[in-house]
C-alpha cells in the first residue's frame, strides 16, 4: 500500500527557496497526521551537503539526486528523476510548491504517473487517512474542497506564503540517501542556454511578505518612486493593476489579478486602484489589506481592512515617513 | 510550421461567481462565455509564427456546443481550421481526462508546436498543457513570454521567467508551450476576418469518433473529487482611518498597522 509523505525541495544555486521550508514544514504536519514518514527529494548539482538542513525541519529521509544535468531545473530531466523515485517508493502524498517550477513539474507528473492533481492549494487536512485539499478557484471568487479517488500518490501543490514554517530543530536529523535514478541524454530535449538575472533583486510578488501596488491613480510611471520608497522602507515589493501595466507604466510581471499574479502577502497596500473584480480576485487572500483612494465609493474599500480616503500623493509619502520612525 | 492551439472556454472575468444548490458547482445561467485570456495569447503567437514560416493553425477545443462560438472567434482572428470535441459524456471531466481527450485528437494531427494557456482562469489549474505534452511524449515549456523559432523551423528558444530570473531555454520541436501574459498583444478579429471564418472548416468529434471509452470521462470518472464549493471567506468589515489632514491619516494608519495589525 502507498505510504509516506514526499515533498520536492526547490533550490536555486544551492540555496533553498522559502517555499522549500514551507512545504517541508507542511509535509511534516501531514506525515504526523497520517502517522507516516516524511521524505524530501533534493535535485541539483553538487547539492548533497545541503541535505542535512532538511532534517531539522522534520524530514526522516532526504533522497539526493545529484547530477550536473540537474543543475538548472528543466521539466524533462526533473520529471524523469522524480517519477522514477516515486514509482520505486510508492508514497501516499506528493507535495510540491505552487511556484513557477513546482506548478509545471507537478502538472507533467500528473500525466506521467496517470494521477489527478490539485494545484495551488491553501489548506490541507487528513480525513479518514486521505488527503483533503482546499483551493481557491476563479482567482479566489470561490473555494473548493477536493479529495482523490483511485489516484496515488495524492499529488498537490501548496500556494507560496500560506503554509507556516516550523522552527528548525537541530537535534533532528535525516537519513541521507543517494537517489537511484538514470538519465538518458537522448530523452533530454530542452536545455537552459542562458539565465537573465533580475538585477533589481526584487522579490517576486507571489513570494513577497508585503506589497505596495499602484493603479491608474498613479497618473504616470514617474510617480511609482513614492511606492518604491514605501516598499523599501517596510521591506516590500511594488505591484500594479492591469491598467498600469497596459499603459506601459509597469512590466507585465507586476500585474496582480485574475490574469496576473495571485498573491497572498501579509500586507497589501492598494494605491489609486479602484478594486475591479479581476483585481480583487488576485489579492483578496492577503492577510491585511489597505486601500488609499480619493473616491470613497471605490469598491476596493469593501475589501480593505483599513481604508484611507485621501489623495495618495499626500498620504503615501507621509506614510513612508511614519514607517521610517517605526523602523 | 503547423501549429495547434488548445482553446478553453471560460466565464468572462467580470462574472460574479455564485455557488449552485448542490454546493459542488457554480451557477452557469447568465454567464458570458469567452476564450480563456491565456489562450488568446496562444492564438496570437501561432498566427505570428504562421505569418513568418507559413503552415496552418488549427484550434482544438473541448466542451459543449457553445464552444463553437469561441473557436469561430479564433478562426476570425486568422486561424485556419477548428476541431471541437463534444460529447455529453465529457461533462465534468477533470484535467487529466481533458488532456487525454485532447491527446486523442492531437495524435492524428501534424504539428510542430502546440500552445495552451498557462492556466484556465476558471479552475486555475494549469495542468492540461504539461500533462498533454507528457501524453504526446513531447517536451513542454511553461509560462513563456517570448518565443523565437529557428530559421529552419526545427527548434525554438523561449524565455521563461521564474521568480527573480528568466531562463532562456532551447527545445527541439515538436514541443508544447504554455502562454503567459507578456507574450504578445492578441489582435481583434476584423470584419472581413469574421466573414471568412464562417466558411472555414470546423469539425466536431465525439468520444466514439476518437475511439475513446466514455466510461473514462466525465463527472463519474473524476479522480479529483469535488467535495464542496463555497464562497470565499467573509472579510470582517474594515475601518476607515480618521484624521483631519492626509498627514494625520497617515500617522493613524501607521499606528493601526503597527499596533493592531502588527504588519508594520
Ligand atoms: C479579461 C480581463 C482581465 C483583467 N485582468 C485584470 C487583472 O488581472 N488585474 C487587474 O488589476 N485588472 C484586470 N482587468 C482590468 C480591470 O477590469 C480594471 O480595468 C483595472 O483593474 C482597473 O485598474 P485601476 O484600478 O488601476 O484603474 P481605475 O479603475 O481607473 O481606478 C483608478 C482609481 O484611482 C483613484 N485615484 C485617482 N487619482 C487618485 C489620487 N490622486 N489619489 C488617490 N486615488 C486616486 C480613483 O479614484 C480610482 O478609484 C482585467 C480586465 C479584463 C477585461
Ligand atoms: N476543455 C478544453 N479544451 C481545450 N483546451 C483546454 C481545455 N481545458 C484546458 N485546455 C487548455 O489547457 C490550458 C490550461 O487549462 P487548465 O489546466 O484547465 O487550467 C488552457 O488554457 C487551454 O489551452
PDB file of C-alpha atoms in Angstrom, chain A residues 10 12-13 17 72-76 79 98-104 106-108 110-120 127 132 135-151 159-160 189-199 202 204 206-207 210 230 234 242 245-246 252 255 257-262 266-267 269 277-278 283-290 292 301-311 314-315 318-319 322-323 326-327, chain B residues 10-19 24 26 31 33 37-38 41 94-96 100 118-143 145 157 159-172 174-175 178 180-185 188 220-233 235-242 245-258 260-264:
ATOM      1  CA  UNK A  10      13.337  23.758  -4.514  1.00  0.00           C
ATOM      2  CA  UNK A  12      18.487  27.968  -6.672  1.00  0.00           C
ATOM      3  CA  UNK A  13      22.280  27.902  -6.922  1.00  0.00           C
ATOM      4  CA  UNK A  17      13.956  28.814  -1.673  1.00  0.00           C
ATOM      5  CA  UNK A  72      19.061  24.074 -13.596  1.00  0.00           C
ATOM      6  CA  UNK A  73      15.517  22.832 -13.439  1.00  0.00           C
ATOM      7  CA  UNK A  74      14.261  21.586 -16.782  1.00  0.00           C
ATOM      8  CA  UNK A  75      10.938  19.823 -16.904  1.00  0.00           C
ATOM      9  CA  UNK A  76      12.120  16.783 -18.810  1.00  0.00           C
ATOM     10  CA  UNK A  79      10.204  14.887 -14.074  1.00  0.00           C
ATOM     11  CA  UNK A  98       2.990  26.089  -6.341  1.00  0.00           C
ATOM     12  CA  UNK A  99       5.941  28.111  -7.563  1.00  0.00           C
ATOM     13  CA  UNK A 100       6.654  28.567 -11.274  1.00  0.00           C
ATOM     14  CA  UNK A 101       8.819  25.457 -11.102  1.00  0.00           C
ATOM     15  CA  UNK A 102       6.575  23.323  -8.893  1.00  0.00           C
ATOM     16  CA  UNK A 103       3.385  24.000 -10.844  1.00  0.00           C
ATOM     17  CA  UNK A 104       4.976  22.865 -14.053  1.00  0.00           C
ATOM     18  CA  UNK A 106       3.560  18.614 -10.852  1.00  0.00           C
ATOM     19  CA  UNK A 107       1.318  19.063 -13.889  1.00  0.00           C
ATOM     20  CA  UNK A 108       3.626  16.992 -16.044  1.00  0.00           C
ATOM     21  CA  UNK A 110       0.218  14.054 -13.229  1.00  0.00           C
ATOM     22  CA  UNK A 111       0.382  12.980 -16.871  1.00  0.00           C
ATOM     23  CA  UNK A 112       3.393  10.741 -16.309  1.00  0.00           C
ATOM     24  CA  UNK A 113       2.045   8.963 -13.216  1.00  0.00           C
ATOM     25  CA  UNK A 114      -1.526   8.957 -14.585  1.00  0.00           C
ATOM     26  CA  UNK A 115      -2.914  10.591 -11.448  1.00  0.00           C
ATOM     27  CA  UNK A 116      -5.135  13.568 -10.721  1.00  0.00           C
ATOM     28  CA  UNK A 117      -3.691  16.663  -9.124  1.00  0.00           C
ATOM     29  CA  UNK A 118      -4.815  19.735  -7.195  1.00  0.00           C
ATOM     30  CA  UNK A 119      -2.864  22.879  -7.946  1.00  0.00           C
ATOM     31  CA  UNK A 120      -2.180  25.876  -5.714  1.00  0.00           C
ATOM     32  CA  UNK A 127      -9.657  12.875   6.824  1.00  0.00           C
ATOM     33  CA  UNK A 132      -8.291  16.703   1.584  1.00  0.00           C
ATOM     34  CA  UNK A 135      -8.065  25.537  -3.248  1.00  0.00           C
ATOM     35  CA  UNK A 136      -9.285  28.903  -4.456  1.00  0.00           C
ATOM     36  CA  UNK A 137     -10.833  28.856  -7.938  1.00  0.00           C
ATOM     37  CA  UNK A 138     -11.853  31.714 -10.249  1.00  0.00           C
ATOM     38  CA  UNK A 139      -8.859  33.504  -8.726  1.00  0.00           C
ATOM     39  CA  UNK A 140     -10.431  33.429  -5.285  1.00  0.00           C
ATOM     40  CA  UNK A 141     -14.048  34.186  -6.215  1.00  0.00           C
ATOM     41  CA  UNK A 142     -14.882  30.728  -4.859  1.00  0.00           C
ATOM     42  CA  UNK A 143     -13.197  27.947  -2.901  1.00  0.00           C
ATOM     43  CA  UNK A 144     -13.353  24.238  -3.482  1.00  0.00           C
ATOM     44  CA  UNK A 145     -12.556  21.302  -1.266  1.00  0.00           C
ATOM     45  CA  UNK A 146     -11.223  18.288  -3.125  1.00  0.00           C
ATOM     46  CA  UNK A 147     -10.087  14.719  -2.483  1.00  0.00           C
ATOM     47  CA  UNK A 148      -8.651  11.948  -4.606  1.00  0.00           C
ATOM     48  CA  UNK A 149     -10.178   8.703  -5.765  1.00  0.00           C
ATOM     49  CA  UNK A 150      -8.216   5.838  -7.313  1.00  0.00           C
ATOM     50  CA  UNK A 151      -5.294   8.180  -7.666  1.00  0.00           C
ATOM     51  CA  UNK A 159       0.471  28.194  -2.603  1.00  0.00           C
ATOM     52  CA  UNK A 160       3.575  30.158  -1.607  1.00  0.00           C
ATOM     53  CA  UNK A 189      15.069  17.676 -25.323  1.00  0.00           C
ATOM     54  CA  UNK A 190      15.349  21.001 -23.532  1.00  0.00           C
ATOM     55  CA  UNK A 191      18.342  22.907 -22.306  1.00  0.00           C
ATOM     56  CA  UNK A 192      18.810  26.121 -20.349  1.00  0.00           C
ATOM     57  CA  UNK A 193      21.139  28.168 -22.560  1.00  0.00           C
ATOM     58  CA  UNK A 194      21.100  31.419 -20.649  1.00  0.00           C
ATOM     59  CA  UNK A 195      19.881  32.972 -17.410  1.00  0.00           C
ATOM     60  CA  UNK A 196      18.846  36.601 -17.368  1.00  0.00           C
ATOM     61  CA  UNK A 197      19.022  37.793 -13.788  1.00  0.00           C
ATOM     62  CA  UNK A 198      16.715  40.453 -12.477  1.00  0.00           C
ATOM     63  CA  UNK A 199      19.365  42.854 -11.210  1.00  0.00           C
ATOM     64  CA  UNK A 202      13.141  42.425  -6.458  1.00  0.00           C
ATOM     65  CA  UNK A 204       8.622  38.091  -6.760  1.00  0.00           C
ATOM     66  CA  UNK A 206       3.937  35.668  -5.240  1.00  0.00           C
ATOM     67  CA  UNK A 207       6.552  35.380  -2.505  1.00  0.00           C
ATOM     68  CA  UNK A 210       4.390  42.990   1.793  1.00  0.00           C
ATOM     69  CA  UNK A 230       7.408  52.985   0.910  1.00  0.00           C
ATOM     70  CA  UNK A 234       8.797  48.351   5.026  1.00  0.00           C
ATOM     71  CA  UNK A 242      -3.677  45.857 -15.182  1.00  0.00           C
ATOM     72  CA  UNK A 245       0.588  47.553 -16.921  1.00  0.00           C
ATOM     73  CA  UNK A 246      -1.428  48.106 -20.086  1.00  0.00           C
ATOM     74  CA  UNK A 252       3.741  42.568 -17.112  1.00  0.00           C
ATOM     75  CA  UNK A 255       0.318  42.694 -12.619  1.00  0.00           C
ATOM     76  CA  UNK A 257      -5.195  39.904 -10.547  1.00  0.00           C
ATOM     77  CA  UNK A 258      -7.133  37.215 -12.298  1.00  0.00           C
ATOM     78  CA  UNK A 259      -4.957  37.468 -15.395  1.00  0.00           C
ATOM     79  CA  UNK A 260      -1.828  38.387 -13.496  1.00  0.00           C
ATOM     80  CA  UNK A 261      -0.339  37.108 -10.294  1.00  0.00           C
ATOM     81  CA  UNK A 262      -2.448  35.809  -7.462  1.00  0.00           C
ATOM     82  CA  UNK A 266       0.804  39.700   4.964  1.00  0.00           C
ATOM     83  CA  UNK A 267       0.177  43.289   3.891  1.00  0.00           C
ATOM     84  CA  UNK A 269      -1.459  48.346   0.126  1.00  0.00           C
ATOM     85  CA  UNK A 277     -13.402  42.332  -9.735  1.00  0.00           C
ATOM     86  CA  UNK A 278     -10.380  40.973 -11.643  1.00  0.00           C
ATOM     87  CA  UNK A 283      -5.270  39.851  -3.856  1.00  0.00           C
ATOM     88  CA  UNK A 284      -8.231  39.055  -1.641  1.00  0.00           C
ATOM     89  CA  UNK A 285      -6.331  36.283   0.190  1.00  0.00           C
ATOM     90  CA  UNK A 286      -3.872  38.881   1.516  1.00  0.00           C
ATOM     91  CA  UNK A 287      -3.868  38.909   5.302  1.00  0.00           C
ATOM     92  CA  UNK A 288      -4.195  42.683   5.798  1.00  0.00           C
ATOM     93  CA  UNK A 289      -5.463  44.961   3.031  1.00  0.00           C
ATOM     94  CA  UNK A 290      -5.051  48.732   2.992  1.00  0.00           C
ATOM     95  CA  UNK A 292      -5.682  54.517  -0.347  1.00  0.00           C
ATOM     96  CA  UNK A 301     -12.858  49.810   0.276  1.00  0.00           C
ATOM     97  CA  UNK A 302     -15.245  46.871   0.597  1.00  0.00           C
ATOM     98  CA  UNK A 303     -12.259  44.505   0.780  1.00  0.00           C
ATOM     99  CA  UNK A 304      -9.956  46.724   2.790  1.00  0.00           C
ATOM    100  CA  UNK A 305      -9.229  46.218   6.480  1.00  0.00           C
ATOM    101  CA  UNK A 306      -8.066  49.829   6.600  1.00  0.00           C
ATOM    102  CA  UNK A 307      -9.291  52.451   4.184  1.00  0.00           C
ATOM    103  CA  UNK A 308      -7.827  55.913   3.728  1.00  0.00           C
ATOM    104  CA  UNK A 309      -9.985  58.310   1.740  1.00  0.00           C
ATOM    105  CA  UNK A 310      -7.459  60.882   0.548  1.00  0.00           C
ATOM    106  CA  UNK A 311      -5.063  61.837  -2.211  1.00  0.00           C
ATOM    107  CA  UNK A 314      -0.199  63.222   0.142  1.00  0.00           C
ATOM    108  CA  UNK A 315      -0.743  60.022   2.103  1.00  0.00           C
ATOM    109  CA  UNK A 318       3.608  60.729   4.845  1.00  0.00           C
ATOM    110  CA  UNK A 319       3.129  57.029   5.496  1.00  0.00           C
ATOM    111  CA  UNK A 322       5.817  57.306   9.681  1.00  0.00           C
ATOM    112  CA  UNK A 323       7.199  53.890   8.728  1.00  0.00           C
ATOM    113  CA  UNK A 326       8.948  52.877  13.414  1.00  0.00           C
ATOM    114  CA  UNK A 327      11.964  51.080  11.961  1.00  0.00           C
TER     115      UNK A 327
ATOM    116  CA  UNK B  10     -14.326  30.146 -19.563  1.00  0.00           C
ATOM    117  CA  UNK B  11     -16.692  32.579 -17.834  1.00  0.00           C
ATOM    118  CA  UNK B  12     -15.889  36.211 -18.619  1.00  0.00           C
ATOM    119  CA  UNK B  13     -13.592  37.564 -15.905  1.00  0.00           C
ATOM    120  CA  UNK B  14     -16.303  40.105 -14.967  1.00  0.00           C
ATOM    121  CA  UNK B  15     -18.508  37.234 -13.771  1.00  0.00           C
ATOM    122  CA  UNK B  16     -19.629  37.199 -10.142  1.00  0.00           C
ATOM    123  CA  UNK B  17     -19.350  33.537  -9.234  1.00  0.00           C
ATOM    124  CA  UNK B  18     -22.390  32.023  -7.485  1.00  0.00           C
ATOM    125  CA  UNK B  19     -22.374  28.563  -5.939  1.00  0.00           C
ATOM    126  CA  UNK B  24     -20.437  21.448  -5.737  1.00  0.00           C
ATOM    127  CA  UNK B  26     -21.276  27.149  -9.919  1.00  0.00           C
ATOM    128  CA  UNK B  31     -22.678  33.605 -17.737  1.00  0.00           C
ATOM    129  CA  UNK B  33     -18.501  32.685 -22.107  1.00  0.00           C
ATOM    130  CA  UNK B  37      -7.399  35.015 -21.923  1.00  0.00           C
ATOM    131  CA  UNK B  38      -4.183  32.949 -21.926  1.00  0.00           C
ATOM    132  CA  UNK B  41      -2.022  34.761 -26.400  1.00  0.00           C
ATOM    133  CA  UNK B  94     -11.108  16.593 -14.688  1.00  0.00           C
ATOM    134  CA  UNK B  95      -7.818  17.983 -16.044  1.00  0.00           C
ATOM    135  CA  UNK B  96      -6.280  14.574 -16.664  1.00  0.00           C
ATOM    136  CA  UNK B 100      -6.437  12.550 -22.639  1.00  0.00           C
ATOM    137  CA  UNK B 118      -0.651  28.677 -18.648  1.00  0.00           C
ATOM    138  CA  UNK B 119      -3.887  28.187 -16.732  1.00  0.00           C
ATOM    139  CA  UNK B 120      -7.633  28.416 -17.184  1.00  0.00           C
ATOM    140  CA  UNK B 121      -8.984  31.448 -15.352  1.00  0.00           C
ATOM    141  CA  UNK B 122     -11.883  29.249 -14.227  1.00  0.00           C
ATOM    142  CA  UNK B 123     -10.436  26.318 -12.295  1.00  0.00           C
ATOM    143  CA  UNK B 124      -6.940  27.890 -12.056  1.00  0.00           C
ATOM    144  CA  UNK B 125      -5.325  24.504 -12.596  1.00  0.00           C
ATOM    145  CA  UNK B 126      -2.696  24.860 -15.287  1.00  0.00           C
ATOM    146  CA  UNK B 127      -2.472  21.101 -15.599  1.00  0.00           C
ATOM    147  CA  UNK B 128      -3.770  20.315 -19.068  1.00  0.00           C
ATOM    148  CA  UNK B 129      -0.790  21.734 -21.005  1.00  0.00           C
ATOM    149  CA  UNK B 130       2.114  19.867 -19.345  1.00  0.00           C
ATOM    150  CA  UNK B 131       0.000  16.706 -18.910  1.00  0.00           C
ATOM    151  CA  UNK B 132      -0.909  16.774 -22.605  1.00  0.00           C
ATOM    152  CA  UNK B 133       2.754  17.151 -23.592  1.00  0.00           C
ATOM    153  CA  UNK B 134       3.579  14.138 -21.445  1.00  0.00           C
ATOM    154  CA  UNK B 135       0.838  12.057 -23.086  1.00  0.00           C
ATOM    155  CA  UNK B 136       2.157  13.026 -26.511  1.00  0.00           C
ATOM    156  CA  UNK B 137       5.760  12.385 -25.474  1.00  0.00           C
ATOM    157  CA  UNK B 138       6.981  15.864 -26.392  1.00  0.00           C
ATOM    158  CA  UNK B 139       8.742  18.487 -24.253  1.00  0.00           C
ATOM    159  CA  UNK B 140       6.780  21.307 -22.663  1.00  0.00           C
ATOM    160  CA  UNK B 141       7.903  24.830 -21.904  1.00  0.00           C
ATOM    161  CA  UNK B 142       5.717  26.531 -19.317  1.00  0.00           C
ATOM    162  CA  UNK B 143       4.832  30.160 -18.637  1.00  0.00           C
ATOM    163  CA  UNK B 145       6.757  35.230 -22.512  1.00  0.00           C
ATOM    164  CA  UNK B 157      14.275  29.345 -27.971  1.00  0.00           C
ATOM    165  CA  UNK B 159      12.020  32.961 -22.291  1.00  0.00           C
ATOM    166  CA  UNK B 160      10.596  31.585 -19.084  1.00  0.00           C
ATOM    167  CA  UNK B 161      10.527  33.979 -16.126  1.00  0.00           C
ATOM    168  CA  UNK B 162      10.840  32.185 -12.815  1.00  0.00           C
ATOM    169  CA  UNK B 163      10.840  34.158  -9.579  1.00  0.00           C
ATOM    170  CA  UNK B 164      13.720  36.651  -9.821  1.00  0.00           C
ATOM    171  CA  UNK B 165      15.259  35.484 -13.092  1.00  0.00           C
ATOM    172  CA  UNK B 166      14.423  34.469 -16.632  1.00  0.00           C
ATOM    173  CA  UNK B 167      15.563  31.159 -18.065  1.00  0.00           C
ATOM    174  CA  UNK B 168      16.313  31.085 -21.767  1.00  0.00           C
ATOM    175  CA  UNK B 169      15.548  27.536 -22.864  1.00  0.00           C
ATOM    176  CA  UNK B 170      16.165  25.795 -26.154  1.00  0.00           C
ATOM    177  CA  UNK B 171      13.987  22.920 -27.213  1.00  0.00           C
ATOM    178  CA  UNK B 172      13.675  20.656 -30.190  1.00  0.00           C
ATOM    179  CA  UNK B 174       7.648  19.361 -31.726  1.00  0.00           C
ATOM    180  CA  UNK B 175       7.065  20.963 -28.345  1.00  0.00           C
ATOM    181  CA  UNK B 178       2.049  27.339 -22.249  1.00  0.00           C
ATOM    182  CA  UNK B 180       1.870  33.659 -20.133  1.00  0.00           C
ATOM    183  CA  UNK B 181       0.877  37.305 -20.114  1.00  0.00           C
ATOM    184  CA  UNK B 182       3.581  39.395 -21.772  1.00  0.00           C
ATOM    185  CA  UNK B 183       3.942  37.038 -24.763  1.00  0.00           C
ATOM    186  CA  UNK B 184       2.101  39.396 -27.130  1.00  0.00           C
ATOM    187  CA  UNK B 185      -0.973  41.587 -27.556  1.00  0.00           C
ATOM    188  CA  UNK B 188      -9.007  41.609 -32.579  1.00  0.00           C
ATOM    189  CA  UNK B 220     -18.243   9.838 -12.766  1.00  0.00           C
ATOM    190  CA  UNK B 221     -14.662   9.129 -13.815  1.00  0.00           C
ATOM    191  CA  UNK B 222     -13.154  12.083 -11.960  1.00  0.00           C
ATOM    192  CA  UNK B 223     -10.093  11.152  -9.948  1.00  0.00           C
ATOM    193  CA  UNK B 224     -10.184  14.572  -8.295  1.00  0.00           C
ATOM    194  CA  UNK B 225     -13.495  14.635  -6.437  1.00  0.00           C
ATOM    195  CA  UNK B 226     -15.131  17.912  -5.568  1.00  0.00           C
ATOM    196  CA  UNK B 227     -16.402  17.591  -2.014  1.00  0.00           C
ATOM    197  CA  UNK B 228     -17.685  21.121  -1.691  1.00  0.00           C
ATOM    198  CA  UNK B 229     -17.651  24.607  -3.202  1.00  0.00           C
ATOM    199  CA  UNK B 230     -18.032  27.672  -1.033  1.00  0.00           C
ATOM    200  CA  UNK B 231     -17.943  31.431  -1.436  1.00  0.00           C
ATOM    201  CA  UNK B 232     -14.670  32.987  -0.265  1.00  0.00           C
ATOM    202  CA  UNK B 233     -14.380  33.505   3.479  1.00  0.00           C
ATOM    203  CA  UNK B 235     -13.617  39.557   5.407  1.00  0.00           C
ATOM    204  CA  UNK B 236     -14.627  41.422   8.539  1.00  0.00           C
ATOM    205  CA  UNK B 237     -15.844  44.967   7.876  1.00  0.00           C
ATOM    206  CA  UNK B 238     -12.895  47.330   7.565  1.00  0.00           C
ATOM    207  CA  UNK B 239     -12.138  50.618   9.265  1.00  0.00           C
ATOM    208  CA  UNK B 240     -11.975  53.987   7.627  1.00  0.00           C
ATOM    209  CA  UNK B 241      -8.925  55.703   9.034  1.00  0.00           C
ATOM    210  CA  UNK B 242      -9.828  59.029  10.657  1.00  0.00           C
ATOM    211  CA  UNK B 245      -5.379  66.023   7.184  1.00  0.00           C
ATOM    212  CA  UNK B 246      -3.724  63.402   4.985  1.00  0.00           C
ATOM    213  CA  UNK B 247      -0.720  63.559   7.360  1.00  0.00           C
ATOM    214  CA  UNK B 248      -2.927  62.758  10.335  1.00  0.00           C
ATOM    215  CA  UNK B 249      -4.497  59.915   8.443  1.00  0.00           C
ATOM    216  CA  UNK B 250      -1.090  58.534   7.515  1.00  0.00           C
ATOM    217  CA  UNK B 251       0.003  58.706  11.159  1.00  0.00           C
ATOM    218  CA  UNK B 252      -3.165  56.981  12.326  1.00  0.00           C
ATOM    219  CA  UNK B 253      -2.796  54.283   9.661  1.00  0.00           C
ATOM    220  CA  UNK B 254       0.817  53.639  10.619  1.00  0.00           C
ATOM    221  CA  UNK B 255      -0.258  53.313  14.253  1.00  0.00           C
ATOM    222  CA  UNK B 256      -3.025  50.847  13.394  1.00  0.00           C
ATOM    223  CA  UNK B 257      -0.748  48.777  11.178  1.00  0.00           C
ATOM    224  CA  UNK B 258       1.914  48.733  13.857  1.00  0.00           C
ATOM    225  CA  UNK B 260      -3.314  46.432  15.840  1.00  0.00           C
ATOM    226  CA  UNK B 261      -2.454  44.539  12.636  1.00  0.00           C
ATOM    227  CA  UNK B 262       1.226  44.122  13.572  1.00  0.00           C
ATOM    228  CA  UNK B 263       2.405  44.225   9.974  1.00  0.00           C
ATOM    229  CA  UNK B 264       4.359  47.459  10.066  1.00  0.00           C
TER     230      UNK B 264
END
